[in-house]
PDB file of C-alpha atoms and ligand atoms in Angstrom:
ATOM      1  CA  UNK A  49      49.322  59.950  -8.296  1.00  0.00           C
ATOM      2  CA  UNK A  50      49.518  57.799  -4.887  1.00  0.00           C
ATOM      3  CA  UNK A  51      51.296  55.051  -4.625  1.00  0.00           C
ATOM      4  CA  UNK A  52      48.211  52.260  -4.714  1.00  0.00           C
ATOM      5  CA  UNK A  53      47.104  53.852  -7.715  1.00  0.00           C
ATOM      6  CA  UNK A  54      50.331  53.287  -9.312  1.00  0.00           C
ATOM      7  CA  UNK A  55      50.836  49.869  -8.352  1.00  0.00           C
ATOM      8  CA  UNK A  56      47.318  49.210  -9.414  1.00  0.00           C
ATOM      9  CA  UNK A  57      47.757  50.733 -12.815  1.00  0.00           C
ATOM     10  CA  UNK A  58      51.069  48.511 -13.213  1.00  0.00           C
ATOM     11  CA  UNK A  59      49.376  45.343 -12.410  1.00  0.00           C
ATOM     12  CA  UNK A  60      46.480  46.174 -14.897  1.00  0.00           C
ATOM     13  CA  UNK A  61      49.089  46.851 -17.388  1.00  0.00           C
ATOM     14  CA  UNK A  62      50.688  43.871 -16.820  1.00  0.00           C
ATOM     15  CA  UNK A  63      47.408  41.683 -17.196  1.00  0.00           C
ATOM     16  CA  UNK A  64      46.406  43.365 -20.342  1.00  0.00           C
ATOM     17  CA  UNK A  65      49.903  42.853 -21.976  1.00  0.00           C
ATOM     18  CA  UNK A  66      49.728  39.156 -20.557  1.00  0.00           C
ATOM     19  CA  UNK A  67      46.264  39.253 -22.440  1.00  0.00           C
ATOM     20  CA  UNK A  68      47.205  40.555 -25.717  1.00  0.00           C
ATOM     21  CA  UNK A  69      50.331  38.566 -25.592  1.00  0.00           C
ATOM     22  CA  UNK A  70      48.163  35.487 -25.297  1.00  0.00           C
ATOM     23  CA  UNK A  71      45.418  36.429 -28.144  1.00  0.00           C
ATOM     24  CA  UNK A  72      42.698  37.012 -25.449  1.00  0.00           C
ATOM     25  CA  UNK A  73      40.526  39.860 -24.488  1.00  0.00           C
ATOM     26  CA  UNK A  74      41.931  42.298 -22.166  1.00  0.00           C
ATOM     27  CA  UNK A  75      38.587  42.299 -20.034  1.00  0.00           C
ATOM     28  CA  UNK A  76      38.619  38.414 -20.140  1.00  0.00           C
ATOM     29  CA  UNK A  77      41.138  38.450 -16.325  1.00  0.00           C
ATOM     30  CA  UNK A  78      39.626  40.029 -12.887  1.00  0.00           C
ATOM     31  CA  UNK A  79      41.848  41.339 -10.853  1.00  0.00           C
ATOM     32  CA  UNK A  80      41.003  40.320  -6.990  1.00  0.00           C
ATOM     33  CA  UNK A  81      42.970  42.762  -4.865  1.00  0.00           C
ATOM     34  CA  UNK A  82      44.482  40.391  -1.911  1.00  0.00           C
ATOM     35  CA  UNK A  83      44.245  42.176   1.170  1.00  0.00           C
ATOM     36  CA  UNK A  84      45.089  39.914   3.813  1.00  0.00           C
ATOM     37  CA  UNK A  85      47.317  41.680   6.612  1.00  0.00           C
ATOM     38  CA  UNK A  86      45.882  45.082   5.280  1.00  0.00           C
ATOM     39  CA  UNK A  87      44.539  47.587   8.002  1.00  0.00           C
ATOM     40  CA  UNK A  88      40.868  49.071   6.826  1.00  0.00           C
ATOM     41  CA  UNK A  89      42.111  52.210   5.694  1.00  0.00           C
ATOM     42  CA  UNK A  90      44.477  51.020   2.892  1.00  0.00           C
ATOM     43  CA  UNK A  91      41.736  48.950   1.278  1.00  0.00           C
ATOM     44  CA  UNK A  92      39.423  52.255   1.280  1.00  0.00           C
ATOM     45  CA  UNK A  93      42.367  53.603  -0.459  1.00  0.00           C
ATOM     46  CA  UNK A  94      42.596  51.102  -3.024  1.00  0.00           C
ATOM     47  CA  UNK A  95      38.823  50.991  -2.996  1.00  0.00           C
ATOM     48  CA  UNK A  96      39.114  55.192  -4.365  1.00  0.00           C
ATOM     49  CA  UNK A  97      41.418  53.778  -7.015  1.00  0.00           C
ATOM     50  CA  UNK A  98      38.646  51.656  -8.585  1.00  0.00           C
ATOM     51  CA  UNK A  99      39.476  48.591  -7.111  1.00  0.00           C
ATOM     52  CA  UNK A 100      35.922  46.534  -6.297  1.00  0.00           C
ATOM     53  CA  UNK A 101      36.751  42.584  -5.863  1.00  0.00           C
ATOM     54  CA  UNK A 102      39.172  42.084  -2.526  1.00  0.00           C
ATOM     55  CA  UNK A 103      40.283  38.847  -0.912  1.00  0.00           C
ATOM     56  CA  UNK A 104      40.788  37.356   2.109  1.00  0.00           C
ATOM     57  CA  UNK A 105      42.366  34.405   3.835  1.00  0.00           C
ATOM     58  CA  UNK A 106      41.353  34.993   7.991  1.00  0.00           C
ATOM     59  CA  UNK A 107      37.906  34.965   8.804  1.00  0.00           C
ATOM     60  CA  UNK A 108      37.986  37.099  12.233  1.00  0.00           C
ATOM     61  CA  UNK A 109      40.397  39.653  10.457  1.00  0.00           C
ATOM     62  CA  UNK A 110      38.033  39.998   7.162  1.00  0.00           C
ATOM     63  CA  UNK A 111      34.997  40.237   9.634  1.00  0.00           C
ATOM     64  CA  UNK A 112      36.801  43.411  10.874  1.00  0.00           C
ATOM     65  CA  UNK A 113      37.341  44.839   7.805  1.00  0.00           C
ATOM     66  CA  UNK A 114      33.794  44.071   6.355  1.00  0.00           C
ATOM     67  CA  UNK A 115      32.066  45.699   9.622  1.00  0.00           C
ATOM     68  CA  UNK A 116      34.575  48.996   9.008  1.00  0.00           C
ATOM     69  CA  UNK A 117      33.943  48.959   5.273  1.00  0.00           C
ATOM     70  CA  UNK A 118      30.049  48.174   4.654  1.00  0.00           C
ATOM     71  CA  UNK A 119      29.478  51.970   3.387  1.00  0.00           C
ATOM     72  CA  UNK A 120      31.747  50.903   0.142  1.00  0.00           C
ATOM     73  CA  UNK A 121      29.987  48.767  -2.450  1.00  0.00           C
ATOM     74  CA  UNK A 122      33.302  45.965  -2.116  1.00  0.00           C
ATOM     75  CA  UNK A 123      32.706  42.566  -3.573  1.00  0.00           C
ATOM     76  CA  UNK A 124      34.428  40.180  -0.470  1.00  0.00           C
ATOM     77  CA  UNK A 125      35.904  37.145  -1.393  1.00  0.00           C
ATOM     78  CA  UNK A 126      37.231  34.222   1.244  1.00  0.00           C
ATOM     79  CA  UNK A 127      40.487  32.707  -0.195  1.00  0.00           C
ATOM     80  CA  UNK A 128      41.531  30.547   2.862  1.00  0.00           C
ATOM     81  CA  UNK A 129      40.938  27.566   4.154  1.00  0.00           C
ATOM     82  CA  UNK A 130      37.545  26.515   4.677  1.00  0.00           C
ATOM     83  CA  UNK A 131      36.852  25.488   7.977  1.00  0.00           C
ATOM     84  CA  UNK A 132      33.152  23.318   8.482  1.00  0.00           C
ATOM     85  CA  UNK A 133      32.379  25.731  11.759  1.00  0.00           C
ATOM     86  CA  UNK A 134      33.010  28.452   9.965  1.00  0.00           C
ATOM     87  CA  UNK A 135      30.470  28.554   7.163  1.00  0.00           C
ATOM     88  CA  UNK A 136      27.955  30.361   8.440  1.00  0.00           C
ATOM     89  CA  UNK A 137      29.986  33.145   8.790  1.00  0.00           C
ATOM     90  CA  UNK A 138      31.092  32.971   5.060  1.00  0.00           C
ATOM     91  CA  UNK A 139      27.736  32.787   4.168  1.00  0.00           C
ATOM     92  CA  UNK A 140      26.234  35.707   5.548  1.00  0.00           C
ATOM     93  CA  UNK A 141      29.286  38.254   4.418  1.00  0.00           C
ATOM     94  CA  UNK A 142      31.008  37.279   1.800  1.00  0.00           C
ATOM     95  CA  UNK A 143      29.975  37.553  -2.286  1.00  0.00           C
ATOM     96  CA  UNK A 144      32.325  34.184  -2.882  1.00  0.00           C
ATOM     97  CA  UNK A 145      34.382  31.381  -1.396  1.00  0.00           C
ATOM     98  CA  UNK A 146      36.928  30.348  -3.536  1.00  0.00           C
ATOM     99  CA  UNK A 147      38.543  26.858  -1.160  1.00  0.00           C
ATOM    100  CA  UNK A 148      35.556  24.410  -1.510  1.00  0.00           C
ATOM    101  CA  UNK A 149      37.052  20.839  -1.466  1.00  0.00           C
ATOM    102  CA  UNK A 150      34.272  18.879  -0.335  1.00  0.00           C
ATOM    103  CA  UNK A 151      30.330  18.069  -0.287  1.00  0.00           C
ATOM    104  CA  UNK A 152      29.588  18.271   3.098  1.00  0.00           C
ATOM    105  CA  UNK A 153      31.194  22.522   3.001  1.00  0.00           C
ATOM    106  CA  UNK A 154      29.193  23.528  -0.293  1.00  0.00           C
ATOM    107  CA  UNK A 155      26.051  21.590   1.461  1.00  0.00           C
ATOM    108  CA  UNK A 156      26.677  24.550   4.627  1.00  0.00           C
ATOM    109  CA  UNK A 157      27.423  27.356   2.686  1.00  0.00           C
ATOM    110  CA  UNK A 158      24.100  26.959   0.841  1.00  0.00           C
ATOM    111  CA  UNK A 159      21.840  26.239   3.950  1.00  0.00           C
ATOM    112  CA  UNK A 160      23.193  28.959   5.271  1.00  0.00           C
ATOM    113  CA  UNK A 161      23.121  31.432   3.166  1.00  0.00           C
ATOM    114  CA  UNK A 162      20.708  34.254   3.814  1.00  0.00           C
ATOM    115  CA  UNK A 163      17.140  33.719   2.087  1.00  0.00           C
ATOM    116  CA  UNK A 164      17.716  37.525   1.201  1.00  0.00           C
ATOM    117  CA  UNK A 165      21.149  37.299  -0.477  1.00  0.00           C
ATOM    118  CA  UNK A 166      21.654  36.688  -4.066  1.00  0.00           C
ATOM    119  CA  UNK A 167      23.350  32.874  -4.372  1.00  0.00           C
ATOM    120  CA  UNK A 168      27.137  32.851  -2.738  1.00  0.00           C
ATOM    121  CA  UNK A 169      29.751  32.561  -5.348  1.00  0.00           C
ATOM    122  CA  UNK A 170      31.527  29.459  -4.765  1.00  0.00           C
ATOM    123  CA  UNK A 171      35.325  27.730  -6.571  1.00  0.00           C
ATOM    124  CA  UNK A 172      36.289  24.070  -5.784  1.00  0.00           C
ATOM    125  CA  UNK A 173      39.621  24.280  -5.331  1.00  0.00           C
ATOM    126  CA  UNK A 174      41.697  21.312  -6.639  1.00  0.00           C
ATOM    127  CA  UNK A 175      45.068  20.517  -5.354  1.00  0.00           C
ATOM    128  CA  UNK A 176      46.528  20.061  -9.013  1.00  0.00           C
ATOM    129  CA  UNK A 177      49.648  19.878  -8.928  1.00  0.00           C
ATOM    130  CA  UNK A 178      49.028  16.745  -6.156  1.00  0.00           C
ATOM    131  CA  UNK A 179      51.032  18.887  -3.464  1.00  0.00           C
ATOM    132  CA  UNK A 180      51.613  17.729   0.304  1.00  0.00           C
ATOM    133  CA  UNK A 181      48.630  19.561   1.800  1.00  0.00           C
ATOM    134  CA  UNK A 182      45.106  18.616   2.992  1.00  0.00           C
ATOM    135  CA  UNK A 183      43.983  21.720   1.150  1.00  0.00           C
ATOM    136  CA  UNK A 184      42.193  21.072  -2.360  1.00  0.00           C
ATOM    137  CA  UNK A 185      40.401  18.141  -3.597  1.00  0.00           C
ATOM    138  CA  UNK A 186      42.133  15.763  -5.788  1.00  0.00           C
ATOM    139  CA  UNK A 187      41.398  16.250  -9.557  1.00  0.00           C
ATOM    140  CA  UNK A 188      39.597  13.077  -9.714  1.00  0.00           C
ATOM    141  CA  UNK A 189      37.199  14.037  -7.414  1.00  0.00           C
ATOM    142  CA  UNK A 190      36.108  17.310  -9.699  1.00  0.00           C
ATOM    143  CA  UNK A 191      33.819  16.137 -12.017  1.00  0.00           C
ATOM    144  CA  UNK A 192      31.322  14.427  -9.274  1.00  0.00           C
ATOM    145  CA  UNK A 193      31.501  17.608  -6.918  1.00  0.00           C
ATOM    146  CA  UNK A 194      30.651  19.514 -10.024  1.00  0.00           C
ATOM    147  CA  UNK A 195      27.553  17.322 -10.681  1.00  0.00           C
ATOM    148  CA  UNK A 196      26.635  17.671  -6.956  1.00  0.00           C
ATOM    149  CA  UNK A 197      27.485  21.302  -6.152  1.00  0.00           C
ATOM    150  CA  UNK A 198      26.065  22.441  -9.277  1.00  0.00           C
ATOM    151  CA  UNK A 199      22.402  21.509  -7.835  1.00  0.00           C
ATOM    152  CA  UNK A 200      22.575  23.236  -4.555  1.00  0.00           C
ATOM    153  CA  UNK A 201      19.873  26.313  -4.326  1.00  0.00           C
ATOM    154  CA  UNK A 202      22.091  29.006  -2.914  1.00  0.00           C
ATOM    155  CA  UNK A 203      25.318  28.990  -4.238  1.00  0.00           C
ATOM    156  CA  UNK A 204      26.590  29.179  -7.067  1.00  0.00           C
ATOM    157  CA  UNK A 205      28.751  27.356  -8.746  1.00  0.00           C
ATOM    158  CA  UNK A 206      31.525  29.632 -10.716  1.00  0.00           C
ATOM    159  CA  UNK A 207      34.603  27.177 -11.538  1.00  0.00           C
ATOM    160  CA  UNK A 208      38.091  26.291 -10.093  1.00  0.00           C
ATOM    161  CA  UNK A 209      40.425  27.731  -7.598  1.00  0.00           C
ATOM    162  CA  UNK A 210      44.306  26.547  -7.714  1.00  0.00           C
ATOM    163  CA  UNK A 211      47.366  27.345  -5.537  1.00  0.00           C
ATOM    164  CA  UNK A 212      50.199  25.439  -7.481  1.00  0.00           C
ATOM    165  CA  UNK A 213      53.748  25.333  -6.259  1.00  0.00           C
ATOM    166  CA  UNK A 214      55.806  27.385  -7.840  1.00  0.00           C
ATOM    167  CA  UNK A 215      57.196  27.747 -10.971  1.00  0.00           C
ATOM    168  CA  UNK A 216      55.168  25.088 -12.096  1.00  0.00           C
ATOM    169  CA  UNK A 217      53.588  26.644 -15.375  1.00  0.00           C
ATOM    170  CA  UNK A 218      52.158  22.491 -16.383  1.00  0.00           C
ATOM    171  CA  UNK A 219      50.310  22.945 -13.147  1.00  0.00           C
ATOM    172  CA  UNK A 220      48.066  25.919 -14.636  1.00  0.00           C
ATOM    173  CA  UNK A 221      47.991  24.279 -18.151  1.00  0.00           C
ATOM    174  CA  UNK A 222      46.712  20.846 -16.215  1.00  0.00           C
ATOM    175  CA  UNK A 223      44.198  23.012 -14.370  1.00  0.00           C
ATOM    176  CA  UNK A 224      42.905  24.460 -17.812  1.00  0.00           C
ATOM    177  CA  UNK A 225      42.097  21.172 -19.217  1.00  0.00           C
ATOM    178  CA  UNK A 226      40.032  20.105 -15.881  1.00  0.00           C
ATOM    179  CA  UNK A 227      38.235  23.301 -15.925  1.00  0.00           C
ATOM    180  CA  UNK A 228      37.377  23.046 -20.063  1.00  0.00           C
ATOM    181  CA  UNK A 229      36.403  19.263 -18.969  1.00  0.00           C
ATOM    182  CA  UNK A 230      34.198  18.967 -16.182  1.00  0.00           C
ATOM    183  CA  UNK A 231      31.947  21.900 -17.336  1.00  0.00           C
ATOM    184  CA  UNK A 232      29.991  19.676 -19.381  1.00  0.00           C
ATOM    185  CA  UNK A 233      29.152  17.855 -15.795  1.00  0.00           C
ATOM    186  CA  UNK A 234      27.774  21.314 -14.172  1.00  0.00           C
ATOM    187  CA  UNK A 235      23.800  21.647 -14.398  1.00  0.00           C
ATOM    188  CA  UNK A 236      24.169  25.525 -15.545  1.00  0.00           C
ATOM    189  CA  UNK A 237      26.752  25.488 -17.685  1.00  0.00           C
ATOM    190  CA  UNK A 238      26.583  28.899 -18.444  1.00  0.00           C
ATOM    191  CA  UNK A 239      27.506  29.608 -14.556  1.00  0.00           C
ATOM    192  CA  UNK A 240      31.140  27.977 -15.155  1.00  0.00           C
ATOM    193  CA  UNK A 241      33.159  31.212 -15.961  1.00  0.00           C
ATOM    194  CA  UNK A 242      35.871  31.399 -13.319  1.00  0.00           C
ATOM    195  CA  UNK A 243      39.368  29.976 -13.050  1.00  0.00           C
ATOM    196  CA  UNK A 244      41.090  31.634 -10.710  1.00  0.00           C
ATOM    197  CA  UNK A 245      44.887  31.085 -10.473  1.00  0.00           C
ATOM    198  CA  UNK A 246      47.822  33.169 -10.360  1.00  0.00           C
ATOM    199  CA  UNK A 247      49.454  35.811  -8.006  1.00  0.00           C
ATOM    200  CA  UNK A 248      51.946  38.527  -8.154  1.00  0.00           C
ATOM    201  CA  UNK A 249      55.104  36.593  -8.976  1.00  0.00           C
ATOM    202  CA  UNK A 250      53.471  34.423 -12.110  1.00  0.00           C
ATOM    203  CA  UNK A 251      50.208  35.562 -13.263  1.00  0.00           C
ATOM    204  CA  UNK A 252      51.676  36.562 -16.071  1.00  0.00           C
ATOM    205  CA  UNK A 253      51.875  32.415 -16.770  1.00  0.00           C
ATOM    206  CA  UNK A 254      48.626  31.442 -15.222  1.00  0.00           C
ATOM    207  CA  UNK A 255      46.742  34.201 -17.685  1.00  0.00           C
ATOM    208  CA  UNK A 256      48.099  32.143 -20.478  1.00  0.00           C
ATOM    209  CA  UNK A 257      47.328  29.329 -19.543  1.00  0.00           C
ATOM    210  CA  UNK A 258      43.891  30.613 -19.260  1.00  0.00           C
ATOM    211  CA  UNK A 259      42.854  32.382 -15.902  1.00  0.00           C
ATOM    212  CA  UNK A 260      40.333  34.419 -15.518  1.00  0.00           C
ATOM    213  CA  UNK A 261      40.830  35.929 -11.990  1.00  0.00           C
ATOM    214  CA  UNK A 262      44.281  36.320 -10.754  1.00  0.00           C
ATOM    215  CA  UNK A 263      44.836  36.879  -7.145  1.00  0.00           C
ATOM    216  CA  UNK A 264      47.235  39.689  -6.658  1.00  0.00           C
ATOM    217  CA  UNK A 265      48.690  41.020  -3.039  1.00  0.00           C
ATOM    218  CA  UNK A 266      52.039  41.969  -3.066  1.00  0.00           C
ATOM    219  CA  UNK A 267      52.516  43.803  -6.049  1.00  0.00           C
ATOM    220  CA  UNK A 268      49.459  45.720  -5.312  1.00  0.00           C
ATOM    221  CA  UNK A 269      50.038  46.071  -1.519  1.00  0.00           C
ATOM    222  CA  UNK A 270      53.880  45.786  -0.798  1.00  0.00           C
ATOM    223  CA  UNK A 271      55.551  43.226   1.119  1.00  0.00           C
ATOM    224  CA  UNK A 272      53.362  41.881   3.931  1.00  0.00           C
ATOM    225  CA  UNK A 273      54.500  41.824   7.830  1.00  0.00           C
ATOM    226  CA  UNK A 274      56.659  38.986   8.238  1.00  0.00           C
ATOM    227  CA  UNK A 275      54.267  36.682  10.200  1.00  0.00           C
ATOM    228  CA  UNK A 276      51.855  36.022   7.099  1.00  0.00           C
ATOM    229  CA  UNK A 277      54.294  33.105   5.742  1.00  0.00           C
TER     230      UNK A 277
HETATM  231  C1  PLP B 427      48.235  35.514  -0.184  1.00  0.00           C
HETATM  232  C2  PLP B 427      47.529  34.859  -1.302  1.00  0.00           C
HETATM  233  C3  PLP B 427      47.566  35.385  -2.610  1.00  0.00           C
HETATM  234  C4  PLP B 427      48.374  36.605  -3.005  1.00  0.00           C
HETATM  235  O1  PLP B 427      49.741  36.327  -3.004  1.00  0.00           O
HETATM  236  P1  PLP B 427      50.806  37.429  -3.526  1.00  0.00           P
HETATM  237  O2  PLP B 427      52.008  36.629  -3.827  1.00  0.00           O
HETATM  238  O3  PLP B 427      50.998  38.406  -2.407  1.00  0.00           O
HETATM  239  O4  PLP B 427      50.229  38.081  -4.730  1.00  0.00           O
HETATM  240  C5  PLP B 427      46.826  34.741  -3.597  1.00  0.00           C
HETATM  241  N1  PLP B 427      46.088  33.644  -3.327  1.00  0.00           N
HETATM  242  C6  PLP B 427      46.028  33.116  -2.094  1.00  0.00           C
HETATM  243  C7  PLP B 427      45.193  31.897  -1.858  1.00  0.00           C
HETATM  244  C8  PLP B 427      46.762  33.691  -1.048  1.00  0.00           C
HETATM  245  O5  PLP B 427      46.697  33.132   0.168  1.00  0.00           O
END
């Protein structure tokens, strides 16, 4: 067995225990693959191992990778920052966004998505845990992005996206309540399936506090290249 496959199987071992551990269903956690910093040929690796759902956080370097990759049937996610003069690029090649924080980048993402695609799979990610950063929308803001997001034609709006700090397990159980909360606020309820928090070093915590994508590089991957801070 080759080395991805092995990591792989560990992390899916470890999200089922954290499953069963927590009384949920074992298939009730996707695993997105983060593959930022990865060349093209170790994701087609990973890809043989079964893996469908990767992520990525630059734009020009997950434009690569797409282009090099469109034979494989991969399910591209954007887990950066969301830049306004980027949209149209997210848009047209990826199958979700998970950094929404405002109006005005949903309101881009939908115009410009393709009148061919299915609807773009869109987060709002909240800043939960009320951190230093100008990424995430503050968790008052949710429940009136949810009302407006939730009527645009061409995305579609799945849940929440956090990056706490860490070892901050209140963070994810804060980010739980939100997510149970504003769902009543969404105009298709039924769409509101996705909270996606956790990563290699706690997902363990986030999937019982309720994920239901964890977001998993380095124990997958390796270590990245020092630059990637
Ligand atoms: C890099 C990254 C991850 C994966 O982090 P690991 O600790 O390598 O698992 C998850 N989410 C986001 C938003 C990231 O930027």
């Amino acid at each position: 067995m080759n080395m991805l496959q092995q990591s792989r199987n560990q992390v899916l071992a470890q999200i089922q225990a954290a499953c069963t551990q927590a009384g949920r269903e074992p298939d009730s956690v996707q695993l997105l693959a983060v593959s930022k910093t990865q060349p093209s040929n170790v994701l087609a690796e990973m890809y043989q191992t079964g893996q469908r759902d990767f992520g990525e956080n630059y734009l020009q370097e997950a434009l690569e990778k797409i282009t090099q990759l469109k034979n494989l049937e991969i399910e591209w996610h954007f887990i950066g920052h969301v830049q306004r003069n980027k949209t149209k690029h997210l848009a047209e090649n990826f199958a979700w966004v998970h950094g929404v924080d405002r109006l005005i980048i949903a309101e881009r993402l939908s115009n410009q998505r393709g009148e061919d695609q299915p609807a773009l799979n869109i987060c709002i990610q909240v800043n939960i845990d009320g951190q230093d950063t100008k990424d995430g929308c503050r968790p008052d803001e949710v429940a009136d992005l949810v009302v407006q997001i939730s009527q645009l034609p061409n995305v579609r709006l799945r849940g929440l996206m956090v990056i706490p700090a860490p070892n901050n397990p209140q963070a994810f159980a804060d980010a739980k309540v939100l997510f149970d909360i504003v769902k009543t606020q969404h105009a298709h309820p039924e769409d509101w399936d996705t909270l996606s928090m956790g990563m290699s070093g706690d997902m363990t915590e986030a999937i019982a506090a309720g994920s239901t994508m964890v977001r998993v590089g380095t124990a997958l991957f390796g270590a990245r290249p020092k630059k990637d801070a």
